Amino acid sequence: MLKDITLGQYFPGHTLAHRLDPRTKLLAVVLYIVALFCAKGVVTYAIVMAALATCILVSRVKLRALTRGLKAVYVIVIFTAVMNMFFTGGTPVADVWLLRHITFEGLRTAVFMVLRIIMLIMGTFLLTYTTSPIALTDGLENALSPLKKLHVPVHELAMMMSIALRFIPTLIEETDKIMSAQKARGADFESGSIFKRAKALVPILVPLFISAFRRADELATAMECRCYHGGDGRTALHVLHYKAADYLVMIGFVVLTVGVIVLARMGF
Amino acid sequence: MEPILRVENLTHTYSAGTPFQRNAVEGMNLTVMPGEFLGIIGHTGSGKSTLIQHLNGLLRPTSGHIYLDGKDIWAQPKKIRDVRFQVGLVFQYPEYQLFEETVYKDIAFGPGNMGLDKDEIDRRVREGAAFVGLPEDVLHKSPFELSGGQKRRVAIAGVIAMEPKVLVLDEPTAGLDPQGRENILAQIRAYHKSRGTSVVLVSHSMEEVAQNVDRIVVLRDAHNFMDGTPRQVFARAEELERVGLDIPQVTKVALALKRRGLPIDTAVYTVPELERELLRLKGGAV
């Protein structure tokens, strides 16, 4: 059950999408999102969609893995679609009952909005599927390092993020284990009133918190033993270097975004 | 005699449809007889933990069936909780599942979920605690004040208190010192003797299993590898060694003697047995 959560899971691979510098991928995703939000009509959407399709093909991530990530947002997608369908002004679809409130413009917006959400999620998931959490935080730290001048604790934030990411699967596994152990003693999480179900969580949360604190404690000790003292003067094992492919991909995405913005302005 | 638990052609696939897909258990068969003390042995990743989580319906088979008293446990998925009361499962490092304010309340969690009345719960809690050798005064302490070994006993008592027909223990001695190991094993033996219910002991230590059980099932790479009495299994000691499984020290000695040309029976696993075997050889040689 909990194992189905793939949020931010990394699928190792050796494709171009995996080898790119994480900073390039971060920039590409930002540009992609800008393009996605600027897209207005069929042509611009098609261009962005084509870009996404190319990336998916290159990365060889299975479409099923990407769509599974959408499970979490079904409700939002449906809600958005329905809202847009009913509350956009314009020409009604037909003059009968409910259809009177649905406009052609509303349908159009609904389709575009749904596409936008799905593509937004797929694009960002593609990033986490092809980039290991470590590479991602390294990239983020590096990309944000100019902010250090403004006394933003970039390194500490990146470290917190990588520790958090590192422990998500561990904690999920731990939760699974504790749930199984309590189920083996007859705990019931699936039936009863909301109040009863909330109460049923206590046997999971107490051991989970205890183990999280224990792990945090152990990790702090282990880091101290290895003389960790924050970001000052710290060097990296994997120094990030842009390669030719990185520049090409960056140029590609800049062209994509600028192109989409221009086309959208022209009304496509 | 009818087996109390029967696993038939069980296969379980994890992460189906992702690059991480793998069969943790493949076409496995297993029977547990009433009153039997069964040992399950295998390396990390041989499918032990996956197998035993099927015995009480925590995992649902990808294919295959599990029968408890001749009835398929998944015939009525809504009733799976009843199966969990009849097949008590003690997980590895069970001390991490403790959550209540007092030891008493924690042991009472299982029986409480069964819907028993207060007096019955009280009787079971005290009996369960006695089985694992917890003194009365510990019952009203917080489980988090106890030592590691004591916490583990509390967790085992919590499952024993459900009075299951089959008690399954996954590596109950992991991470304990030798004294603690022997204590827990002695208590499990005593429990088995006085209750007469089936006990399944999962372990990766041959030594531990050899000293305690009536029958051993050896798992390897998600499959059954061997199944028999300790004598039958250790008669194939060389095979066990070849696939990298540990064998009891006594058996190792016998095996080494055999390699040096002594016509010794290697299916021995306790010191008195080896002694008898050696005396027999000596008597025969004269």
mmCIF file of C-alpha atoms in Angstrom, chain B residues 19-272:
data_model
loop_
_atom_site.group_PDB
_atom_site.id
_atom_site.type_symbol
_atom_site.label_atom_id
_atom_site.label_comp_id
_atom_site.label_asym_id
_atom_site.label_seq_id
_atom_site.Cartn_x
_atom_site.Cartn_y
_atom_site.Cartn_z
ATOM 1 C CA PRO B 19 12.408 -1.994 -12.838
ATOM 2 C CA PHE B 20 12.622 -3.301 -9.250
ATOM 3 C CA GLN B 21 10.279 -6.240 -9.892
ATOM 4 C CA ARG B 22 11.367 -9.499 -8.300
ATOM 5 C CA ASN B 23 9.931 -12.721 -6.949
ATOM 6 C CA ALA B 24 10.706 -12.958 -3.247
ATOM 7 C CA VAL B 25 9.041 -16.346 -3.033
ATOM 8 C CA GLU B 26 8.486 -18.707 -5.947
ATOM 9 C CA GLY B 27 6.381 -21.873 -6.014
ATOM 10 C CA MET B 28 6.936 -22.537 -2.334
ATOM 11 C CA ASN B 29 5.266 -25.335 -0.361
ATOM 12 C CA LEU B 30 5.194 -25.711 3.395
ATOM 13 C CA THR B 31 3.209 -27.589 6.020
ATOM 14 C CA VAL B 32 3.050 -27.049 9.754
ATOM 15 C CA MET B 33 1.647 -29.954 11.809
ATOM 16 C CA PRO B 34 -0.261 -29.432 15.067
ATOM 17 C CA GLY B 35 2.118 -29.243 17.993
ATOM 18 C CA GLU B 36 5.167 -29.225 15.771
ATOM 19 C CA PHE B 37 8.301 -27.157 16.423
ATOM 20 C CA LEU B 38 9.411 -26.159 12.936
ATOM 21 C CA GLY B 39 12.555 -24.284 11.969
ATOM 22 C CA ILE B 40 12.868 -22.181 8.828
ATOM 23 C CA ILE B 41 16.385 -21.377 7.736
ATOM 24 C CA GLY B 42 17.827 -19.314 4.952
ATOM 25 C CA HIS B 43 20.093 -16.428 4.033
ATOM 26 C CA THR B 44 19.001 -12.814 4.014
ATOM 27 C CA GLY B 45 16.889 -12.454 0.899
ATOM 28 C CA SER B 46 15.963 -16.147 0.658
ATOM 29 C CA GLY B 47 12.309 -15.291 1.148
ATOM 30 C CA LYS B 48 11.910 -16.177 4.831
ATOM 31 C CA SER B 49 10.276 -12.944 5.906
ATOM 32 C CA THR B 50 8.028 -12.804 2.868
ATOM 33 C CA LEU B 51 6.911 -16.388 3.439
ATOM 34 C CA ILE B 52 5.962 -15.918 7.077
ATOM 35 C CA GLN B 53 4.059 -12.703 6.384
ATOM 36 C CA HIS B 54 1.785 -14.830 4.225
ATOM 37 C CA LEU B 55 1.091 -17.259 7.057
ATOM 38 C CA ASN B 56 -1.112 -14.773 8.908
ATOM 39 C CA GLY B 57 -2.409 -12.916 5.886
ATOM 40 C CA LEU B 58 -0.303 -9.754 6.135
ATOM 41 C CA LEU B 59 0.726 -10.271 2.530
ATOM 42 C CA ARG B 60 -1.594 -11.571 -0.112
ATOM 43 C CA PRO B 61 -0.134 -14.213 -2.430
ATOM 44 C CA THR B 62 0.517 -13.170 -6.031
ATOM 45 C CA SER B 63 -0.431 -16.780 -6.724
ATOM 46 C CA GLY B 64 -0.906 -19.877 -4.578
ATOM 47 C CA HIS B 65 -2.912 -20.619 -1.451
ATOM 48 C CA ILE B 66 -2.541 -20.753 2.312
ATOM 49 C CA TYR B 67 -4.793 -23.092 4.270
ATOM 50 C CA LEU B 68 -5.392 -22.778 8.009
ATOM 51 C CA ASP B 69 -7.166 -25.848 9.412
ATOM 52 C CA GLY B 70 -7.958 -26.830 5.845
ATOM 53 C CA LYS B 71 -9.634 -23.513 4.963
ATOM 54 C CA ASP B 72 -8.186 -21.024 2.475
ATOM 55 C CA ILE B 73 -7.416 -17.933 4.568
ATOM 56 C CA TRP B 74 -8.280 -15.623 1.666
ATOM 57 C CA ALA B 75 -11.672 -17.244 1.025
ATOM 58 C CA GLN B 76 -13.178 -14.396 3.057
ATOM 59 C CA PRO B 77 -10.806 -11.431 2.942
ATOM 60 C CA LYS B 78 -12.973 -9.537 5.465
ATOM 61 C CA LYS B 79 -12.249 -12.187 8.092
ATOM 62 C CA ILE B 80 -8.468 -11.997 7.732
ATOM 63 C CA ARG B 81 -8.148 -10.466 11.204
ATOM 64 C CA ASP B 82 -9.314 -13.742 12.745
ATOM 65 C CA VAL B 83 -6.461 -15.500 10.980
ATOM 66 C CA ARG B 84 -4.004 -13.082 12.582
ATOM 67 C CA PHE B 85 -5.250 -14.036 16.030
ATOM 68 C CA GLN B 86 -4.777 -17.721 15.272
ATOM 69 C CA VAL B 87 -1.338 -17.389 13.672
ATOM 70 C CA GLY B 88 0.639 -15.138 16.007
ATOM 71 C CA LEU B 89 3.555 -13.488 14.259
ATOM 72 C CA VAL B 90 6.465 -11.955 16.165
ATOM 73 C CA PHE B 91 8.471 -9.750 13.843
ATOM 74 C CA GLN B 92 12.201 -9.234 13.775
ATOM 75 C CA TYR B 93 13.240 -6.622 16.366
ATOM 76 C CA PRO B 94 9.705 -6.597 17.762
ATOM 77 C CA GLU B 95 10.708 -4.151 20.492
ATOM 78 C CA TYR B 96 10.262 -1.300 18.006
ATOM 79 C CA GLN B 97 6.517 -1.883 17.899
ATOM 80 C CA LEU B 98 5.916 -1.062 21.582
ATOM 81 C CA PHE B 99 3.817 2.054 22.057
ATOM 82 C CA GLU B 100 1.731 1.920 25.225
ATOM 83 C CA GLU B 101 2.276 3.734 28.499
ATOM 84 C CA THR B 102 2.781 0.553 30.466
ATOM 85 C CA VAL B 103 4.045 -2.920 29.706
ATOM 86 C CA TYR B 104 0.698 -4.298 30.876
ATOM 87 C CA LYS B 105 -1.270 -2.214 28.380
ATOM 88 C CA ASP B 106 1.076 -3.108 25.567
ATOM 89 C CA ILE B 107 0.727 -6.839 26.133
ATOM 90 C CA ALA B 108 -3.036 -6.316 26.385
ATOM 91 C CA PHE B 109 -3.188 -4.672 22.943
ATOM 92 C CA GLY B 110 -3.608 -7.944 21.015
ATOM 93 C CA PRO B 111 -6.107 -9.593 23.372
ATOM 94 C CA GLY B 112 -7.970 -6.250 23.534
ATOM 95 C CA ASN B 113 -8.336 -6.230 19.762
ATOM 96 C CA MET B 114 -9.832 -9.710 20.004
ATOM 97 C CA GLY B 115 -12.698 -8.242 21.971
ATOM 98 C CA LEU B 116 -12.141 -10.308 25.115
ATOM 99 C CA ASP B 117 -13.499 -9.261 28.506
ATOM 100 C CA LYS B 118 -11.368 -7.625 31.148
ATOM 101 C CA ASP B 119 -10.750 -10.668 33.343
ATOM 102 C CA GLU B 120 -9.727 -12.806 30.375
ATOM 103 C CA ILE B 121 -7.351 -10.089 29.154
ATOM 104 C CA ASP B 122 -5.878 -9.819 32.631
ATOM 105 C CA ARG B 123 -5.313 -13.575 32.814
ATOM 106 C CA ARG B 124 -3.678 -13.655 29.380
ATOM 107 C CA VAL B 125 -1.425 -10.680 30.064
ATOM 108 C CA ARG B 126 -0.126 -12.233 33.280
ATOM 109 C CA GLU B 127 0.297 -15.630 31.664
ATOM 110 C CA GLY B 128 2.069 -14.172 28.628
ATOM 111 C CA ALA B 129 4.408 -12.185 30.846
ATOM 112 C CA ALA B 130 5.143 -15.272 32.922
ATOM 113 C CA PHE B 131 6.007 -17.294 29.807
ATOM 114 C CA VAL B 132 8.731 -14.865 28.812
ATOM 115 C CA GLY B 133 9.951 -14.461 32.380
ATOM 116 C CA LEU B 134 8.858 -10.887 33.029
ATOM 117 C CA PRO B 135 8.480 -10.184 36.751
ATOM 118 C CA GLU B 136 5.162 -8.737 37.988
ATOM 119 C CA ASP B 137 6.589 -5.359 38.966
ATOM 120 C CA VAL B 138 7.700 -4.692 35.367
ATOM 121 C CA LEU B 139 4.076 -4.781 34.184
ATOM 122 C CA HIS B 140 3.366 -1.275 35.429
ATOM 123 C CA LYS B 141 6.533 0.319 34.140
ATOM 124 C CA SER B 142 6.803 2.135 30.833
ATOM 125 C CA PRO B 143 8.156 -0.213 28.155
ATOM 126 C CA PHE B 144 10.658 2.490 27.205
ATOM 127 C CA GLU B 145 12.411 2.249 30.568
ATOM 128 C CA LEU B 146 13.328 -1.403 30.021
ATOM 129 C CA SER B 147 16.510 -2.911 28.629
ATOM 130 C CA GLY B 148 16.628 -4.151 25.031
ATOM 131 C CA GLY B 149 16.216 -7.806 25.980
ATOM 132 C CA GLN B 150 13.300 -7.052 28.288
ATOM 133 C CA LYS B 151 11.581 -4.956 25.618
ATOM 134 C CA ARG B 152 11.798 -7.877 23.268
ATOM 135 C CA ARG B 153 10.202 -10.156 25.849
ATOM 136 C CA VAL B 154 7.353 -7.704 26.267
ATOM 137 C CA ALA B 155 6.787 -7.781 22.506
ATOM 138 C CA ILE B 156 6.837 -11.586 22.400
ATOM 139 C CA ALA B 157 4.470 -11.745 25.376
ATOM 140 C CA GLY B 158 2.131 -9.434 23.458
ATOM 141 C CA VAL B 159 1.743 -12.074 20.750
ATOM 142 C CA ILE B 160 1.673 -15.068 23.117
ATOM 143 C CA ALA B 161 -1.170 -13.372 25.003
ATOM 144 C CA MET B 162 -3.365 -13.776 21.917
ATOM 145 C CA GLU B 163 -3.015 -17.538 22.505
ATOM 146 C CA PRO B 164 -2.456 -18.346 18.835
ATOM 147 C CA LYS B 165 -2.661 -21.885 17.453
ATOM 148 C CA VAL B 166 0.634 -21.293 15.672
ATOM 149 C CA LEU B 167 3.348 -18.991 17.012
ATOM 150 C CA VAL B 168 5.733 -17.708 14.353
ATOM 151 C CA LEU B 169 8.927 -15.975 15.485
ATOM 152 C CA ASP B 170 11.161 -14.158 13.002
ATOM 153 C CA GLU B 171 14.727 -14.160 14.326
ATOM 154 C CA PRO B 172 13.712 -13.742 17.946
ATOM 155 C CA THR B 173 17.336 -13.707 19.107
ATOM 156 C CA ALA B 174 18.775 -11.194 16.606
ATOM 157 C CA GLY B 175 21.038 -8.655 18.260
ATOM 158 C CA LEU B 176 21.053 -10.292 21.704
ATOM 159 C CA ASP B 177 24.103 -11.464 23.611
ATOM 160 C CA PRO B 178 24.635 -15.263 23.980
ATOM 161 C CA GLN B 179 23.057 -15.334 27.424
ATOM 162 C CA GLY B 180 20.010 -13.397 26.212
ATOM 163 C CA ARG B 181 19.705 -15.703 23.210
ATOM 164 C CA GLU B 182 19.713 -18.849 25.303
ATOM 165 C CA ASN B 183 17.180 -17.342 27.724
ATOM 166 C CA ILE B 184 14.722 -16.458 25.013
ATOM 167 C CA LEU B 185 15.130 -19.814 23.282
ATOM 168 C CA ALA B 186 14.657 -21.678 26.575
ATOM 169 C CA GLN B 187 11.465 -19.718 27.189
ATOM 170 C CA ILE B 188 10.174 -20.517 23.725
ATOM 171 C CA ARG B 189 10.959 -24.201 24.287
ATOM 172 C CA ALA B 190 9.142 -24.119 27.616
ATOM 173 C CA TYR B 191 6.193 -22.376 25.990
ATOM 174 C CA HIS B 192 6.027 -25.011 23.270
ATOM 175 C CA LYS B 193 6.203 -27.818 25.796
ATOM 176 C CA SER B 194 3.503 -26.538 28.125
ATOM 177 C CA ARG B 195 1.084 -25.183 25.516
ATOM 178 C CA GLY B 196 1.579 -27.898 22.942
ATOM 179 C CA THR B 197 0.782 -25.507 20.101
ATOM 180 C CA SER B 198 2.835 -25.288 16.920
ATOM 181 C CA VAL B 199 5.877 -23.025 16.921
ATOM 182 C CA VAL B 200 7.719 -21.834 13.818
ATOM 183 C CA LEU B 201 11.191 -20.466 14.463
ATOM 184 C CA VAL B 202 12.787 -18.483 11.664
ATOM 185 C CA SER B 203 16.504 -17.981 11.881
ATOM 186 C CA HIS B 204 19.679 -17.828 9.903
ATOM 187 C CA SER B 205 21.613 -19.677 12.572
ATOM 188 C CA MET B 206 21.717 -23.427 11.986
ATOM 189 C CA GLU B 207 23.041 -23.923 15.475
ATOM 190 C CA GLU B 208 20.026 -22.290 17.019
ATOM 191 C CA VAL B 209 17.547 -24.194 14.879
ATOM 192 C CA ALA B 210 19.319 -27.552 15.225
ATOM 193 C CA GLN B 211 19.125 -27.453 19.012
ATOM 194 C CA ASN B 212 15.446 -26.688 19.172
ATOM 195 C CA VAL B 213 13.236 -27.929 16.379
ATOM 196 C CA ASP B 214 11.640 -31.192 15.217
ATOM 197 C CA ARG B 215 11.873 -30.380 11.529
ATOM 198 C CA ILE B 216 13.856 -27.943 9.412
ATOM 199 C CA VAL B 217 12.886 -26.242 6.173
ATOM 200 C CA VAL B 218 15.801 -24.690 4.309
ATOM 201 C CA LEU B 219 15.037 -21.873 1.882
ATOM 202 C CA ARG B 220 17.327 -20.682 -0.841
ATOM 203 C CA ASP B 221 16.787 -18.041 -3.536
ATOM 204 C CA ALA B 222 13.022 -17.876 -3.037
ATOM 205 C CA HIS B 223 12.640 -21.690 -3.270
ATOM 206 C CA ASN B 224 12.415 -24.669 -0.917
ATOM 207 C CA PHE B 225 15.847 -26.228 -0.756
ATOM 208 C CA MET B 226 15.488 -28.939 1.880
ATOM 209 C CA ASP B 227 12.795 -30.172 4.234
ATOM 210 C CA GLY B 228 13.296 -32.824 6.891
ATOM 211 C CA THR B 229 14.301 -33.683 10.438
ATOM 212 C CA PRO B 230 17.566 -32.102 11.619
ATOM 213 C CA ARG B 231 19.231 -35.479 11.062
ATOM 214 C CA GLN B 232 18.010 -35.710 7.477
ATOM 215 C CA VAL B 233 19.023 -32.144 6.740
ATOM 216 C CA PHE B 234 22.477 -32.399 8.270
ATOM 217 C CA ALA B 235 23.095 -35.667 6.486
ATOM 218 C CA ARG B 236 23.412 -33.343 3.495
ATOM 219 C CA ALA B 237 25.821 -31.061 5.352
ATOM 220 C CA GLU B 238 28.237 -30.911 2.440
ATOM 221 C CA GLU B 239 25.511 -29.606 0.148
ATOM 222 C CA LEU B 240 24.573 -26.982 2.717
ATOM 223 C CA GLU B 241 28.164 -25.861 2.979
ATOM 224 C CA ARG B 242 28.509 -25.688 -0.783
ATOM 225 C CA VAL B 243 25.649 -23.221 -1.119
ATOM 226 C CA GLY B 244 27.140 -21.112 1.647
ATOM 227 C CA LEU B 245 24.782 -22.010 4.483
ATOM 228 C CA ASP B 246 26.138 -22.323 7.949
ATOM 229 C CA ILE B 247 26.110 -25.749 9.616
ATOM 230 C CA PRO B 248 26.420 -26.522 13.345
ATOM 231 C CA GLN B 249 29.967 -26.661 14.696
ATOM 232 C CA VAL B 250 29.603 -30.315 15.689
ATOM 233 C CA THR B 251 28.563 -31.206 12.149
ATOM 234 C CA LYS B 252 31.567 -29.265 10.871
ATOM 235 C CA VAL B 253 33.886 -31.347 13.034
ATOM 236 C CA ALA B 254 32.292 -34.562 11.760
ATOM 237 C CA LEU B 255 32.594 -33.341 8.192
ATOM 238 C CA ALA B 256 36.272 -32.494 8.652
ATOM 239 C CA LEU B 257 36.923 -35.951 10.134
ATOM 240 C CA LYS B 258 35.184 -37.559 7.192
ATOM 241 C CA ARG B 259 37.367 -35.606 4.765
ATOM 242 C CA ARG B 260 40.378 -36.989 6.606
ATOM 243 C CA GLY B 261 39.166 -40.506 5.822
ATOM 244 C CA LEU B 262 37.176 -41.462 8.919
ATOM 245 C CA PRO B 263 33.991 -43.404 7.969
ATOM 246 C CA ILE B 264 31.896 -41.178 10.233
ATOM 247 C CA ASP B 265 28.182 -40.416 9.946
ATOM 248 C CA THR B 266 28.043 -36.625 9.443
ATOM 249 C CA ALA B 267 24.365 -36.326 10.378
ATOM 250 C CA VAL B 268 25.243 -35.375 13.948
ATOM 251 C CA TYR B 269 24.573 -31.948 15.411
ATOM 252 C CA THR B 270 24.895 -32.222 19.193
ATOM 253 C CA VAL B 271 27.929 -32.990 21.303
ATOM 254 C CA PRO B 272 26.495 -36.212 22.849
#
